[in-house]
Amino acid sequence: MNREDRYAYGMKVLEQVDGEAGQRIVDSLADTSPELGHQVVAWAFGDMYARPELPPRDRQLVTLGVLTALGGCEIELDVHINAALNVGLTPTEITEALLHSAVYCGMPRAINATLTAKKVFTDRALLPLTNIS
Amino acid sequence: MNREDRYAYGMKVLEQVDGEAGQRIVDSLADTSPELGHQVVAWAFGDMYARPELPPRDRQLVTLGVLTALGGCEIELDVHINAALNVGLTPTEITEALLHSAVYCGMPRAINATLTAKKVFTDRALLPLTNIS
Amino acid sequence: MNREDRYAYGMKVLEQVDGEAGQRIVDSLADTSPELGHQVVAWAFGDMYARPELPPRDRQLVTLGVLTALGGCEIELDVHINAALNVGLTPTEITEALLHSAVYCGMPRAINATLTAKKVFTDRALLPLTNIS
Amino acid sequence: MNREDRYAYGMKVLEQVDGEAGQRIVDSLADTSPELGHQVVAWAFGDMYARPELPPRDRQLVTLGVLTALGGCEIELDVHINAALNVGLTPTEITEALLHSAVYCGMPRAINATLTAKKVFTDRALLPLTNIS
Amino acid sequence: MNREDRYAYGMKVLEQVDGEAGQRIVDSLADTSPELGHQVVAWAFGDMYARPELPPRDRQLVTLGVLTALGGCEIELDVHINAALNVGLTPTEITEALLHSAVYCGMPRAINATLTAKKVFTDRALLPLTNIS
Amino acid sequence: MNREDRYAYGMKVLEQVDGEAGQRIVDSLADTSPELGHQVVAWAFGDMYARPELPPRDRQLVTLGVLTALGGCEIELDVHINAALNVGLTPTEITEALLHSAVYCGMPRAINATLTAKKVFTDRALLPLTNIS
């Protein structure tokens, strides 16, 4: 595959997983660092995300863990909470994953991530969650 | 103690330390992750904060150090700078603690934390500090 | 449940998930901070880990993401890579999860976590992996 | 040099490197932690930045790497992307440095830093970049 | 004060607080980066640590919080747990501070810091702690 | 370019920059996560490192900043301090870059990175540095 093919393939993966929210980040990079946008699409999605060794739902669980632990990634967490819903994680599973991460990276990171989830769930009219304990 | 008792006890500790600001974070979690709110109250405050081995003022010094170092925790730092004032740290001691942390986690984290302190001190009409060197 | 019951229940969960490796960390804390050991068992495992909202395999994926991103947690990552194997993740799924995390927290953290996985897989005579691409 | 001399000397260095943006951060600290402002000027710029062992352009490359990796330092990154332009790094070199950092600290930190660069470049009417691949 | 005076003054402060352990770190830097050793002594101890706005015991509580949260600072934590003992914190207060930090930066960081405390307490024949709950 | 070509090209770049030390990390991943080794070579070096927008010396300054700030990356820092020497940074410039980073990520991270530099400089018989202030 040449450079354009790799981009086109990655974009197909990105669209399935992240939908519009991912596209918006790539667009926002276009006038400042188109190469970063290219690498997000061609490498992160085309090369890495597309590998069959781990299904999309599992990848989002790992990603939620990483982004919650890093902190300061609210923009990216917004995209990936949307992605998590797109690939079949329920809102309850998502909030539970963030709650679980509190054990390992502390309450503040878990609270920040949960408030980002609240924003995404509100945008998608999923609140209040009904089957939560 | 059962689950409700643990929550009620933790809430009493939280009210003494964090006041309204802590309550607002718990409230903001209610429709998305009530269990995270429960754990903040019942575990973080009821189990951990209430232990007699370290007085509240000492706990806030540790907490200021942790939150400044983590970065990206402005919401939580706001709560805990309020808490620090509530348990007897003076504004000068708080800014000195944040200044001190610059040695260990660098100037940017200390500046960010100090700008959060500035916001809290402004809300509580404590500025300008008068007894500072 | 009282304090002892909560510990006993958490220990049962810890044994199922972490096996010996988790027990060793708790033991290593016994003479210095038995309360930290208690909280790992009674809270992290008894209260958090045991919740049915997310199955153990999913929890380990989140945990691998968090620990890889944090860095400097080789001791804990060792325990949780063992735990990941115990709850049904294959070695290939584990290394793929760590590879995936490289997109979000960079190559060095992913390399460090993978070298810890190598150590665990070696201890359990799982190398070389055979079904990897 | 006494305390005032050290401050005056540091301020001269800060003005050459950071220009107005650095001054604004120091001003913002004046009523809350004037000592932190003093240390930024007298120590960070007067003692450290002014050393001849590394020229200003090299220092900004290191600083961009550190601030991108830390995350949550958008205020400081804004100052130092301005500083990078002031000491002779081109917009293309700056975005390339941020792209490069993605290898080591992951895509989200690189995206966040690039979006801060976009803001600075927009303020200085440098967009769209024309000589980028 | 000139450069030598600032160093001499800082060294006096360092000796009171850190004792031998701090001196060893400065010595270890002598052939590679004597200026870093100088800044640790003259700036971190002479300028920052010596300020009267916060007593040494309070500074160690903040420092323990910062170093626990940062992670990967076992060498420095060793020095500062020694320092904490030197300035009047009891072993129980130190382990409680590290336990408290678990709420904010998670269990793994608290465990790592506590295992460093265990090493220091063992070196100083302080184990087992007797007045712990 | 196909997958093998991309690897071969990346390996040529890696050899020029990192020399043996980089090769050893890739080798160490071979039985556990060959794909991570492939991505380090084909993507990090072949796609990213090889871009002409920033020369190798500048890339190492950014990399030193990122790795120092991340912490816990001693293995990778060892490789990249070797790489920094290979692409023309002097030992004095390297230690100055690490000293400079102390302003932004604190003394402990700078000390840890400097002790890694000390190890590399010792291995390459470069100590004591003679032209340092």
PDB file of N, CA and C in Angstrom, chain B residues 3 6 19 43 51 61-63 70 73-74 85 87 90 99 106 112 119 121-122 125:
ATOM      1  N   ARG B   3     -23.916  -0.488  54.245  1.00  0.00           N
ATOM      2  CA  ARG B   3     -23.578   0.450  53.170  1.00  0.00           C
ATOM      3  C   ARG B   3     -24.107   1.876  53.447  1.00  0.00           C
ATOM      4  N   ARG B   6     -22.155   3.532  56.305  1.00  0.00           N
ATOM      5  CA  ARG B   6     -20.822   3.955  55.871  1.00  0.00           C
ATOM      6  C   ARG B   6     -20.923   5.259  55.085  1.00  0.00           C
ATOM      7  N   GLY B  19     -16.749  20.876  52.939  1.00  0.00           N
ATOM      8  CA  GLY B  19     -17.881  21.776  52.849  1.00  0.00           C
ATOM      9  C   GLY B  19     -18.630  21.594  51.535  1.00  0.00           C
ATOM     10  N   TRP B  43     -15.790   5.538  51.207  1.00  0.00           N
ATOM     11  CA  TRP B  43     -14.429   5.033  51.342  1.00  0.00           C
ATOM     12  C   TRP B  43     -13.428   6.164  51.589  1.00  0.00           C
ATOM     13  N   ARG B  51      -9.420   8.466  59.618  1.00  0.00           N
ATOM     14  CA  ARG B  51      -8.483   7.781  60.507  1.00  0.00           C
ATOM     15  C   ARG B  51      -7.699   8.792  61.361  1.00  0.00           C
ATOM     16  N   LEU B  61      -1.988  18.897  53.429  1.00  0.00           N
ATOM     17  CA  LEU B  61      -0.645  19.161  52.883  1.00  0.00           C
ATOM     18  C   LEU B  61      -0.232  18.049  51.919  1.00  0.00           C
ATOM     19  N   VAL B  62      -0.481  16.793  52.326  1.00  0.00           N
ATOM     20  CA  VAL B  62      -0.179  15.669  51.436  1.00  0.00           C
ATOM     21  C   VAL B  62      -1.019  15.761  50.159  1.00  0.00           C
ATOM     22  N   THR B  63      -2.300  16.055  50.338  1.00  0.00           N
ATOM     23  CA  THR B  63      -3.217  16.120  49.191  1.00  0.00           C
ATOM     24  C   THR B  63      -2.806  17.222  48.224  1.00  0.00           C
ATOM     25  N   LEU B  70       0.107  15.654  40.130  1.00  0.00           N
ATOM     26  CA  LEU B  70      -0.660  14.960  39.089  1.00  0.00           C
ATOM     27  C   LEU B  70      -0.939  15.879  37.906  1.00  0.00           C
ATOM     28  N   CYS B  73      -5.903  18.410  37.531  1.00  0.00           N
ATOM     29  CA  CYS B  73      -6.892  18.151  38.587  1.00  0.00           C
ATOM     30  C   CYS B  73      -7.397  19.466  39.176  1.00  0.00           C
ATOM     31  N   GLU B  74      -7.644  20.451  38.310  1.00  0.00           N
ATOM     32  CA  GLU B  74      -8.033  21.770  38.818  1.00  0.00           C
ATOM     33  C   GLU B  74      -9.336  21.710  39.607  1.00  0.00           C
ATOM     34  N   LEU B  85      -8.136  25.512  53.662  1.00  0.00           N
ATOM     35  CA  LEU B  85      -8.523  26.682  54.457  1.00  0.00           C
ATOM     36  C   LEU B  85      -9.447  26.269  55.602  1.00  0.00           C
ATOM     37  N   VAL B  87      -9.589  23.529  57.300  1.00  0.00           N
ATOM     38  CA  VAL B  87      -8.966  22.778  58.401  1.00  0.00           C
ATOM     39  C   VAL B  87      -7.786  23.526  59.013  1.00  0.00           C
ATOM     40  N   THR B  90      -3.324  28.475  56.492  1.00  0.00           N
ATOM     41  CA  THR B  90      -3.509  29.855  56.059  1.00  0.00           C
ATOM     42  C   THR B  90      -3.229  29.958  54.558  1.00  0.00           C
ATOM     43  N   LEU B  99       4.487  26.487  46.171  1.00  0.00           N
ATOM     44  CA  LEU B  99       5.827  26.937  45.779  1.00  0.00           C
ATOM     45  C   LEU B  99       6.855  25.827  46.045  1.00  0.00           C
ATOM     46  N   GLY B 106       8.287  20.719  39.294  1.00  0.00           N
ATOM     47  CA  GLY B 106       8.521  21.719  38.268  1.00  0.00           C
ATOM     48  C   GLY B 106       7.609  22.932  38.343  1.00  0.00           C
ATOM     49  N   ASN B 112       0.187  26.291  37.746  1.00  0.00           N
ATOM     50  CA  ASN B 112      -1.222  25.915  37.557  1.00  0.00           C
ATOM     51  C   ASN B 112      -1.951  25.807  38.891  1.00  0.00           C
ATOM     52  N   LYS B 119      -7.889  31.655  42.335  1.00  0.00           N
ATOM     53  CA  LYS B 119      -9.335  31.644  42.094  1.00  0.00           C
ATOM     54  C   LYS B 119     -10.098  31.395  43.409  1.00  0.00           C
ATOM     55  N   PHE B 121      -9.003  31.879  46.515  1.00  0.00           N
ATOM     56  CA  PHE B 121      -8.790  33.007  47.424  1.00  0.00           C
ATOM     57  C   PHE B 121      -9.643  34.207  46.988  1.00  0.00           C
ATOM     58  N   THR B 122      -9.773  34.399  45.683  1.00  0.00           N
ATOM     59  CA  THR B 122     -10.616  35.486  45.182  1.00  0.00           C
ATOM     60  C   THR B 122     -12.071  35.259  45.580  1.00  0.00           C
ATOM     61  N   ALA B 125     -12.531  36.156  49.027  1.00  0.00           N
ATOM     62  CA  ALA B 125     -12.119  37.533  49.348  1.00  0.00           C
ATOM     63  C   ALA B 125     -10.883  37.583  50.239  1.00  0.00           C
TER      64      ALA B 125
END
